[in-house]
Coordinates of C-alpha atoms in Angstrom, one line a residue:
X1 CA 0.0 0.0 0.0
X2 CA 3.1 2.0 0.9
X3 CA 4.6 2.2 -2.2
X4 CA 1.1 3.0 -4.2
X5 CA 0.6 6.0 -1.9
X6 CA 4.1 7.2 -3.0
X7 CA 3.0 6.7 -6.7
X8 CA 0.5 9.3 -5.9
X9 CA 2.5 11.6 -3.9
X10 CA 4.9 11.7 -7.1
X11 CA 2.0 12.2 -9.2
X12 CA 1.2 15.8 -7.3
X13 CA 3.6 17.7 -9.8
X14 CA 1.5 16.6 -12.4
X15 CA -1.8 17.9 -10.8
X16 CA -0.2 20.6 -10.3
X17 CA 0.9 21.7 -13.5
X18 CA -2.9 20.0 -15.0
X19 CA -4.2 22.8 -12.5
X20 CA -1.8 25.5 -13.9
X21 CA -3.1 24.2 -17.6
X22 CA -6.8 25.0 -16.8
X23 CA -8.9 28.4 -17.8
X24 CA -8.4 31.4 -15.8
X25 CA -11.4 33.1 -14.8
X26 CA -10.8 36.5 -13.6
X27 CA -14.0 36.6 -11.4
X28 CA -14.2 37.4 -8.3
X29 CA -16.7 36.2 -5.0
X30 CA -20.2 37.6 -4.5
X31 CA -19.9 39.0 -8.6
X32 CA -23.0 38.7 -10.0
X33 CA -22.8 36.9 -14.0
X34 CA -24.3 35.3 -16.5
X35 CA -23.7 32.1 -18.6
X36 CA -24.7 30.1 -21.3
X37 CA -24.3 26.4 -22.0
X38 CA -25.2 23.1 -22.7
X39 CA -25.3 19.8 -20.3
X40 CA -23.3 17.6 -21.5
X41 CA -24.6 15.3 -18.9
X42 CA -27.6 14.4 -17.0
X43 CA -28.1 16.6 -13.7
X44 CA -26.9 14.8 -10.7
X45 CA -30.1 14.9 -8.6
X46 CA -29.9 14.4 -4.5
X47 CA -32.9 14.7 -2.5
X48 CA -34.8 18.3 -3.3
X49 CA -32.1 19.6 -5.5
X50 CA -30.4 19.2 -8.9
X51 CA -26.9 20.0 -10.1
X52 CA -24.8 20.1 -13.1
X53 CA -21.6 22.0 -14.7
X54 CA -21.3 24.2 -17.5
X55 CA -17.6 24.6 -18.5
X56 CA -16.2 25.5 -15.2
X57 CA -19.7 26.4 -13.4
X58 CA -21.3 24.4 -11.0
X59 CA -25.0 25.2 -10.9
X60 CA -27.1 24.2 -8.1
X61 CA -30.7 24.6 -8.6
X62 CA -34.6 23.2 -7.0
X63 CA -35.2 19.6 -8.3
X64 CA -38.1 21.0 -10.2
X65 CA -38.4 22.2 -13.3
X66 CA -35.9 18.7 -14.5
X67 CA -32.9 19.7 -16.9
X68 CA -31.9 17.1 -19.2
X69 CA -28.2 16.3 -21.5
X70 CA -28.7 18.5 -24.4
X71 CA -30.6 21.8 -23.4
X72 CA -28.9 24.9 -23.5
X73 CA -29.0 26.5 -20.2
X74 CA -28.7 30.3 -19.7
X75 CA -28.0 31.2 -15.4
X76 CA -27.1 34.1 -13.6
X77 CA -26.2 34.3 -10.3
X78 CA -23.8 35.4 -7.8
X79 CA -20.5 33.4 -7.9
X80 CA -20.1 31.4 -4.6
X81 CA -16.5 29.9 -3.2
X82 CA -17.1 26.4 -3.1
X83 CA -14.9 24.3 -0.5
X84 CA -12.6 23.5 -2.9
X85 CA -10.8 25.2 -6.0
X86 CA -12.8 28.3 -5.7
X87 CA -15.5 26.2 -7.3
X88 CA -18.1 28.9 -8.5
X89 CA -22.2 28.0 -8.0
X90 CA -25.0 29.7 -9.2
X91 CA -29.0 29.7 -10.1
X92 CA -30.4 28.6 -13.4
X93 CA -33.0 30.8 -14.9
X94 CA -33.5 28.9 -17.7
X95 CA -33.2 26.5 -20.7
X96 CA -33.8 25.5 -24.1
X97 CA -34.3 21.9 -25.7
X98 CA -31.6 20.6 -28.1
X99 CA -31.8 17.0 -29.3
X100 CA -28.9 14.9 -27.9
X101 CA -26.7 13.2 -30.9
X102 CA -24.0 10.7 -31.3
X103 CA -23.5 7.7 -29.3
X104 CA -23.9 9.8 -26.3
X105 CA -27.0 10.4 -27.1
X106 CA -28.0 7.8 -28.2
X107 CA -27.3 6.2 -24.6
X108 CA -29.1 9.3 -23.0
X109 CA -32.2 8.5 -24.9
X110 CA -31.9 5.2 -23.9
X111 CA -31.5 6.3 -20.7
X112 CA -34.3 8.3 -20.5
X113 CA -36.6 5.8 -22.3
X114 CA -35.9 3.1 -19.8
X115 CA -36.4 5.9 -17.2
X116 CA -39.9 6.1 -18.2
X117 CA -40.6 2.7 -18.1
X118 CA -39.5 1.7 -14.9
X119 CA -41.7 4.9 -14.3
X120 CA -44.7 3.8 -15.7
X121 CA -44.6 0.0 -14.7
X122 CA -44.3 0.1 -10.9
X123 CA -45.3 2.4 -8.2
X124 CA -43.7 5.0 -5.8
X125 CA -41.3 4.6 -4.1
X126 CA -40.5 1.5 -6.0
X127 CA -39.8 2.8 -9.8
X128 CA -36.8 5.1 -8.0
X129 CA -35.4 1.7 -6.8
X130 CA -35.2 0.2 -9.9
X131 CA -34.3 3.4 -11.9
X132 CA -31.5 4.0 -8.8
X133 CA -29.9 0.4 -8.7
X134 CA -30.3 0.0 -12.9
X135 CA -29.6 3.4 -13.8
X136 CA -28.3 5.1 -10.9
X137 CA -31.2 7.8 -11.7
X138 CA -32.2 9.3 -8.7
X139 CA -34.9 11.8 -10.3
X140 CA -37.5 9.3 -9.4
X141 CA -36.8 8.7 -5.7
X142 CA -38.7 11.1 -3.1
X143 CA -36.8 13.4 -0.9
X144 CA -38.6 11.4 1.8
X145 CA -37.2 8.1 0.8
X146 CA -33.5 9.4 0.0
X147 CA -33.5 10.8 3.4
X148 CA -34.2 7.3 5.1
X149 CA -31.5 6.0 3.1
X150 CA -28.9 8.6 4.0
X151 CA -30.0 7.6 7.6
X152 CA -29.5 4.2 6.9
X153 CA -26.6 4.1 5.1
X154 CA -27.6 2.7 2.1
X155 CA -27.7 5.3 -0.3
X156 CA -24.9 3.6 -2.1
X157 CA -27.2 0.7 -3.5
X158 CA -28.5 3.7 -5.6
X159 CA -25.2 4.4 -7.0
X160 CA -24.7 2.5 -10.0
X161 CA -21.3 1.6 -9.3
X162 CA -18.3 -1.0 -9.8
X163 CA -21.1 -3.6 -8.8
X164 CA -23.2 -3.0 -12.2
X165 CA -20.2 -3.4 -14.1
X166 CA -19.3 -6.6 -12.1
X167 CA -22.8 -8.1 -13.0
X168 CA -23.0 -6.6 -16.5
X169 CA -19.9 -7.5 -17.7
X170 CA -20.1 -11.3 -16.1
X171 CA -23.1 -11.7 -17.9
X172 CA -22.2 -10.1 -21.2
X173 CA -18.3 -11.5 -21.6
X174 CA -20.3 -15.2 -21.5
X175 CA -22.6 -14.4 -24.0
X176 CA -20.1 -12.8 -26.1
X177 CA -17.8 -15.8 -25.9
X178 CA -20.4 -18.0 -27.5
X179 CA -20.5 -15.8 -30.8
X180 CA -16.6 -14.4 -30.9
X181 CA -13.9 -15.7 -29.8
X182 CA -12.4 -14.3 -26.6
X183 CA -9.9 -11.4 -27.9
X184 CA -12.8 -10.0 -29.9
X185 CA -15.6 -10.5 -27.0
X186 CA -13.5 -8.6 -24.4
X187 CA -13.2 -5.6 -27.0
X188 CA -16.9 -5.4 -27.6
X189 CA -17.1 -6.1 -24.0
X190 CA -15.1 -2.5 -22.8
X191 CA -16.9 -0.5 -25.6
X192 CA -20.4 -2.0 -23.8
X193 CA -19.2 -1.3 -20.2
X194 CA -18.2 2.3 -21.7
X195 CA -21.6 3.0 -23.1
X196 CA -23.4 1.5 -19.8
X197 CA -21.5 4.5 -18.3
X198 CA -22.8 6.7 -20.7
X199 CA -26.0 5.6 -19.8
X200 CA -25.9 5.6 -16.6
X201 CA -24.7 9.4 -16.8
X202 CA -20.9 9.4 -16.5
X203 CA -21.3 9.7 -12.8
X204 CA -17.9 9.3 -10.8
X205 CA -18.6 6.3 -9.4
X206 CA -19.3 4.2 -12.5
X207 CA -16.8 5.9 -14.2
X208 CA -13.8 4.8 -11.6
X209 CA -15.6 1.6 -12.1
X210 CA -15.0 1.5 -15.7
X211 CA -12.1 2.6 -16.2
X212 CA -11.3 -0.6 -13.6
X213 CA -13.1 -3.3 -15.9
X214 CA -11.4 -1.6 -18.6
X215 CA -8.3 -1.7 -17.4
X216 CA -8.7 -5.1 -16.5
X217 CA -10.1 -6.8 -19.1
X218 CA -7.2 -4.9 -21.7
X219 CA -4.4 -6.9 -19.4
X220 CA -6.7 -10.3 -20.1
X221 CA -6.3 -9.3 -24.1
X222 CA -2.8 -8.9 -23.9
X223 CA -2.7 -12.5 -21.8
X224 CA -1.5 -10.7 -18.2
X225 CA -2.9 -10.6 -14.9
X226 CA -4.2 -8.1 -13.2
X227 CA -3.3 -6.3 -9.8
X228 CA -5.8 -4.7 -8.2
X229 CA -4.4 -2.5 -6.1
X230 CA -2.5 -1.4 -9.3
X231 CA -5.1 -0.6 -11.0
X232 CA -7.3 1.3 -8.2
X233 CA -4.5 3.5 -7.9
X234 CA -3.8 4.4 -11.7
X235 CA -7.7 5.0 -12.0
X236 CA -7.9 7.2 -9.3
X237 CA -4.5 9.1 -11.1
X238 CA -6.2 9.1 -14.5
X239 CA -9.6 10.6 -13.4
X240 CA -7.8 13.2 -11.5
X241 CA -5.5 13.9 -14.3
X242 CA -8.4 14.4 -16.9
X243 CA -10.8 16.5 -14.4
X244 CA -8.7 17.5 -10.9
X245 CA -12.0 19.2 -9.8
X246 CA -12.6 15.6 -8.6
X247 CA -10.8 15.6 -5.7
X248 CA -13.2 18.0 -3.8
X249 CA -15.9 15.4 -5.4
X250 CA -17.7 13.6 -2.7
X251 CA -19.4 10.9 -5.3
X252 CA -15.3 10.4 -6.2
X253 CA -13.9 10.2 -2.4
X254 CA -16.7 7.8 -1.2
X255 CA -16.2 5.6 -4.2
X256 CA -12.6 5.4 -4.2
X257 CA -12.8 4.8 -0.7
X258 CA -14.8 2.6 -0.6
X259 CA -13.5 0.1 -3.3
X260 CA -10.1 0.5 -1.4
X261 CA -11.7 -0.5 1.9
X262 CA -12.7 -3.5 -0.1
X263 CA -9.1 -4.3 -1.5
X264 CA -7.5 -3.3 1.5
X265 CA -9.6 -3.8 4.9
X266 CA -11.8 -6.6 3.8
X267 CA -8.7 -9.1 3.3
X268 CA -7.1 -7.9 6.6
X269 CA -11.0 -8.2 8.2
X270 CA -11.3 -11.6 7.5
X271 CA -7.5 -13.1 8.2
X272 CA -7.9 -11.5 11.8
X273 CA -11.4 -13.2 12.0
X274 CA -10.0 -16.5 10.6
X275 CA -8.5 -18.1 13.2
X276 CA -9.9 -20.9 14.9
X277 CA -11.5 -19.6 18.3
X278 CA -13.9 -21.6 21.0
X279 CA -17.9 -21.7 19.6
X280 CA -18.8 -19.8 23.2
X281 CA -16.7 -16.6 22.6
X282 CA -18.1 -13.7 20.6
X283 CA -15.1 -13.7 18.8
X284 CA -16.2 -16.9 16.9
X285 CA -20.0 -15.4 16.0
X286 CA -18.3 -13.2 14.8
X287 CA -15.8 -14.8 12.7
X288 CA -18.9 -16.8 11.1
X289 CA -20.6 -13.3 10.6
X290 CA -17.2 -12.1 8.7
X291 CA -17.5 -14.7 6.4
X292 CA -20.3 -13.3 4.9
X293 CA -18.8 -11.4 1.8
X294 CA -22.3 -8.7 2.0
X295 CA -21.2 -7.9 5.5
X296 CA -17.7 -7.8 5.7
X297 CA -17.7 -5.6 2.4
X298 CA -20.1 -3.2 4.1
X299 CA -17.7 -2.8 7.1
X300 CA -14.6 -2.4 5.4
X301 CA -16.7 0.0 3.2
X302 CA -18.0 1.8 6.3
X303 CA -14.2 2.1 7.8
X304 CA -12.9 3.6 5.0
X305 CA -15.5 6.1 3.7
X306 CA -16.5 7.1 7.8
X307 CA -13.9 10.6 7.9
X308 CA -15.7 11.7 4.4
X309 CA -18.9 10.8 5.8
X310 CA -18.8 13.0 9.3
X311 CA -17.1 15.9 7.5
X312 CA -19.5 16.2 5.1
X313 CA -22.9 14.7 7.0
X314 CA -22.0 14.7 10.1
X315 CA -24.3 11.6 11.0
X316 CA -23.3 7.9 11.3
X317 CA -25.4 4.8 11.8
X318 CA -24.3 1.9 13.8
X319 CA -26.6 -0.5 12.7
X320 CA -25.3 0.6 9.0
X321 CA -23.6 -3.0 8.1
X322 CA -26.3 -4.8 9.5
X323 CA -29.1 -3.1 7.7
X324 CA -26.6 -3.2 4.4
X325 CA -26.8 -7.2 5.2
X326 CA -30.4 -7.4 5.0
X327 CA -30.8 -5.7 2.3
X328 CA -26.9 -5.9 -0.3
X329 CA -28.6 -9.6 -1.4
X330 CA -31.6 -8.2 -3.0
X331 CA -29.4 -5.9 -5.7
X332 CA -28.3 -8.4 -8.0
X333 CA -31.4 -9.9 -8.6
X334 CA -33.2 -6.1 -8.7
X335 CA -30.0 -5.4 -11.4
X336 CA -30.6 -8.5 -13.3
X337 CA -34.2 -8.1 -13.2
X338 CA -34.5 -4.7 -13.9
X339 CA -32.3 -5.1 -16.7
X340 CA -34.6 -7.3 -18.2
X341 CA -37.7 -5.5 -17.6
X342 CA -36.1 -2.1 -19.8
X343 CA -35.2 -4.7 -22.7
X344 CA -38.8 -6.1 -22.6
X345 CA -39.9 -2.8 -22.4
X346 CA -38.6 -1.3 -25.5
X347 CA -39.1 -4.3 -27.4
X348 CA -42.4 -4.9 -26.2
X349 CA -43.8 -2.1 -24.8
X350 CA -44.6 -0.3 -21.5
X351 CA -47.6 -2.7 -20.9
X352 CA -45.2 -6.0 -21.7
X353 CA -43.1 -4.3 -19.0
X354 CA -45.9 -4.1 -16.7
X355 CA -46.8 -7.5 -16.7
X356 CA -43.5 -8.5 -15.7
X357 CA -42.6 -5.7 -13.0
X358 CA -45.1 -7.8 -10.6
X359 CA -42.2 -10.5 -10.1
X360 CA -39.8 -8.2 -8.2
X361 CA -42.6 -6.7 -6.4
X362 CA -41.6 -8.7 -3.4
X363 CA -37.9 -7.8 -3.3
X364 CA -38.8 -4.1 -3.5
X365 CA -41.2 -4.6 -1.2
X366 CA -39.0 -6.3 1.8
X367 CA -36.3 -3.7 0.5
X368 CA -38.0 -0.8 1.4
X369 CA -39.6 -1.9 4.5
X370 CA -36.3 -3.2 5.5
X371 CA -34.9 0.8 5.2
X372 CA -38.0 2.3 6.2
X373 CA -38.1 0.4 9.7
X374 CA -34.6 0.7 10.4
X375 CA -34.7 4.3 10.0
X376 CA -37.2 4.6 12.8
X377 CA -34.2 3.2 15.0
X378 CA -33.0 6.5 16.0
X379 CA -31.5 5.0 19.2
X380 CA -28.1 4.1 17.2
X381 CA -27.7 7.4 15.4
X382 CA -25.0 9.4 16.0
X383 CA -24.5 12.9 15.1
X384 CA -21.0 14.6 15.3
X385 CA -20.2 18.1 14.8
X386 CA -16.6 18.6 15.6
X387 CA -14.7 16.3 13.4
X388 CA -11.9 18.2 12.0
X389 CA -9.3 17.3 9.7
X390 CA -6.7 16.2 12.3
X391 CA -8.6 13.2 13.4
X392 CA -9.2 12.3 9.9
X393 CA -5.5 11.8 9.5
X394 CA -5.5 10.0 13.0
X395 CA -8.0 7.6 11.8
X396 CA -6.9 7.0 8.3
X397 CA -2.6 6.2 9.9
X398 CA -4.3 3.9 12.9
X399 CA -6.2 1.6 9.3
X400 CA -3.2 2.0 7.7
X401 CA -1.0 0.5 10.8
X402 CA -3.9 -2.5 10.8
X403 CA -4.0 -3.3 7.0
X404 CA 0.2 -2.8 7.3
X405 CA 0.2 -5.1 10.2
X406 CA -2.0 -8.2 8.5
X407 CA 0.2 -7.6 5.2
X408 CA 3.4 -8.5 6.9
X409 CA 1.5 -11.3 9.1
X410 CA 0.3 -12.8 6.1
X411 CA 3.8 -12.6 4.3
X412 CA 5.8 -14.2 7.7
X413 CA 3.1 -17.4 7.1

C-alpha cells in the first residue's frame, strides 16, 4: 500500500501543472454573471435539488423544473466559493431543448426511455429503486425516501457503481464468448461497459468503475494478470488527471474509498477473524458473521468512507452494516431483473413491461420496509459536529497501521 501511496505523492507535480493548464477566470466572489451552455450530462439529482456544470460552473438549482443532456441552459447568479478550488455555483433561470446526438446520445435517450418505463410499470417509491440500482437515476426517488436512506446508510445501493459493471460485464463476456472468440468479446465487452457509463450518466462512481473493468479486461487481451491494487491506484490518477475538480468530489472520495476498503480492509478483516477460536466466545460469531462477503464488504466500506462521511454529514449509523446485510442480497437480482424488464420494455412495450414488473414486487417490497423500519431506530444514530481534519488523518494512519500489520503477518506465514 506503501509504495502506491508514493505513486500518488509523485504524481502531485503533475496535478499541479494540470491545475496550472486549466482556464483562468478572472472573477471574483459575491460577482454577479451570466452564462450560457449546454449539459453535456444528466443533472446529478440528491434529494430536493439538482446540479450540473457548465464549463467550469457548478449550478445548483430546485429539483423541479428537471434539466436534461442537451438543453442549453442560460444562469445568472452570484458566484459562490465552493470548498474547494474556488469552485463557482450559481442559479439557473432557464433552458432551451436541443436534441442529444452521437453515441452519447443515443445512450441518453436510452436512458431516458428506460427511465420512463421503470416509471410507468411500478409504483412510488418502488420505480426510484429500480431506476436507482439499474440506472443510478435518482430523479424518481422522493426526498422522503433518499432521506431514510442517507439515515440508513444505504444510499450507495442507488449508485450504480463497480457492482453494475461486475454483474454486466459477467453476464455479457459469457454471451459474447459463445458468438466471438475471446480477444474480440472482451473488445466489444469494454466499448459495452463504456456506453453503460454513458447511460448511466458518467457519474464518478461508474466511471472509476469502468475505467477498472477496462483496465482489467485490456491486461486479459494482452494474456497478463491483473493487480488490483495497481489498477485502483492508476484509476484514481487518470480521473484526476483528466478532471482535478474531482478531488473535492464527494461521489469520487466515497467511491474510491470505498473500493479501497474492499481491496484493503476486507482481506485484513477476514485473516484477523479466521483463526480458529472456541464456539462460546463472541469472537467466533463473529468470525462466522465475517465470512459473509455482504457484511464484511459493508464494514470495510464503512471504515474507509466514515472521515468523508462525518465531515461532510455529520451523521453515522451503527446499525449501518447490519441493515446493508439485510438488504446488499436483493441488488443483483433487482439489477438483473431490472435489466430485463427495460429490454422487454422497449421491445415490447410499457404494458409488456408491466406485466412483468409484478415478479420483483416482493424484493422491492421487503427492501423498502427493510430501510423504512430501520430508519425509525433513532436510538443508534449518532450525530458529530466537531470532526476536523486532524482526526481524519488520525483515523486513516491507525487503518493504515492494521491493514500494514495483516500484510506483513500474512507474508511471515
Amino acid at each position: 500500500m506503501a509504495k502506491y501511496a508514493l505513486i500518488a505523492f509523485l504524481f502531485l507535480p503533475f496535478f499541479y501543472l494540470r491545475m496550472q493548464l486549466l482556464p483562468k477566470l478572472n472573477i471574483k466572489d459575491g460577482q454577479l454573471v451570466k452564462i450560457t451552455g449546454y449539459l453535456s450530462d444528466e443533472p446529478q439529482v440528491s434529494g430536493n435539488r439538482q446540479s450540473f456544470k457548465i464549463g467550469q460552473f457548478e449550478i445548483a438549482t430546485e429539483r423541479y423544473p428537471e434539466f436534461h443532456y442537451g438543453e442549453k441552459i442560460q444562469a445568472t447568479g452570484k458566484i459562490r466559493e465552493k470548498y474547494f478550488l474556488s469552485y463557482p455555483e450559481i442559479e439557473v433561470v432557464g433552458a432551451q431543448f436541443i436534441a442529444p446526438a452521437g453515441i452519447k446520445g443515443a445512450a441518453v435517450f436510452l436512458r431516458l426511455k428506460i427511465r420512463e418505463i421503470f416509471n410507468r410499470s411500478f409504483s412510488k417509491p418502488y420505480d426510484g429503486i429500480v431506476s436507482g440500482v439499474v440506472l443510478g437515476d435518482k430523479s424518481l426517488i422522493s426526498k422522503d425516501f433518499w432521506d431514510r436512506l442517507k439515515i440508513t446508510g444505504t444510499l450507495h445501493i442507488m449508485v450504480a457503481s463497480g457492482s453494475n459493471i461486475a454483474m454486466f460485464s459477467e453476464g455479457l463476456l459469457t454471451g459474447l464468448c459463445i458468438l466471438f472468440v475471446r480477444r474480440i468479446s472482451l473488445l466489444l465487452l469494454i466499448s459495452l461497459i463504456w456506453f453503460y457509463t454513458l447511460m448511466a450518466g458518467f457519474q464518478p462512481p461508474i466511471v472509476r468503475a469502468a475505467i477498472m473493468a477496462s483496465l482489467l479486461y485490456t491486461g486479459q487481451f494482452f494474456g497478463r494478470e491483473s493487480e488490483i491494487k495497481r489498477i485502483l491506484w492508476l484509476t484514481g490518477i487518470i480521473m484526476v488527471i483528466i478532471n482535478p475538480f474531482l478531488i473535492s468530489d464527494i461521489g469520487f472520495q466515497l467511491s474510491f474509498l470505498a473500493t479501497a476498503g474492499l481491496v484493503y480492509i476486507q482481506p485484513a478483516l477476514k485473516n484477523m477473524f479466521s483463526k480458529e477460536t472456541p464456539r462460546s466466545t463472541a469472537r467466533s460469531l463473529l468470525a462466522r458473521i465475517m465470512k459473509n462477503n455482504n457484511f464484511s464488504s459493508s464494514v470495510s466500506a464503512q471504515l474507509a468512507t466514515l472521515p468523508v462521511l462525518l465531515l461532510n454529514f455529520g451523521q453515522f449509523n451503527l446499525l449501518s452494516p447490519l441493515i446493508n446485510l439485510a438488504v446488499l442480497w436483493t441488488i443483483p437480482f433487482i439489477l438483473q431483473a431490472g435489466m430485463g424488464l427495460g429490454i422487454i420494455g422497449l421491445i415490447g412495450g410499457t404494458g409488456m413491461a408491466r406485466i412483468f414488473s409484478f415478479l420483483l414486487f416482493p424484493l422491492l417490497y421487503y427492501l423498502e420496509k427493510i430501510i423504512d423500519w430501520s430508519a425509525r431506530l433513532t436510538f443508534f444514530r449518532f450525530e458529530i459536529s466537531r470532526f476536523g481534519i486532524v482526526w481524519v488523518v488520525v483515523y486513516y494512519f491507525i487503518l493504515y497501521l492494521f491493514v500494514r500489520k495483516d500484510s506483513r503477518g500474512l507474508r511471515s506465514v
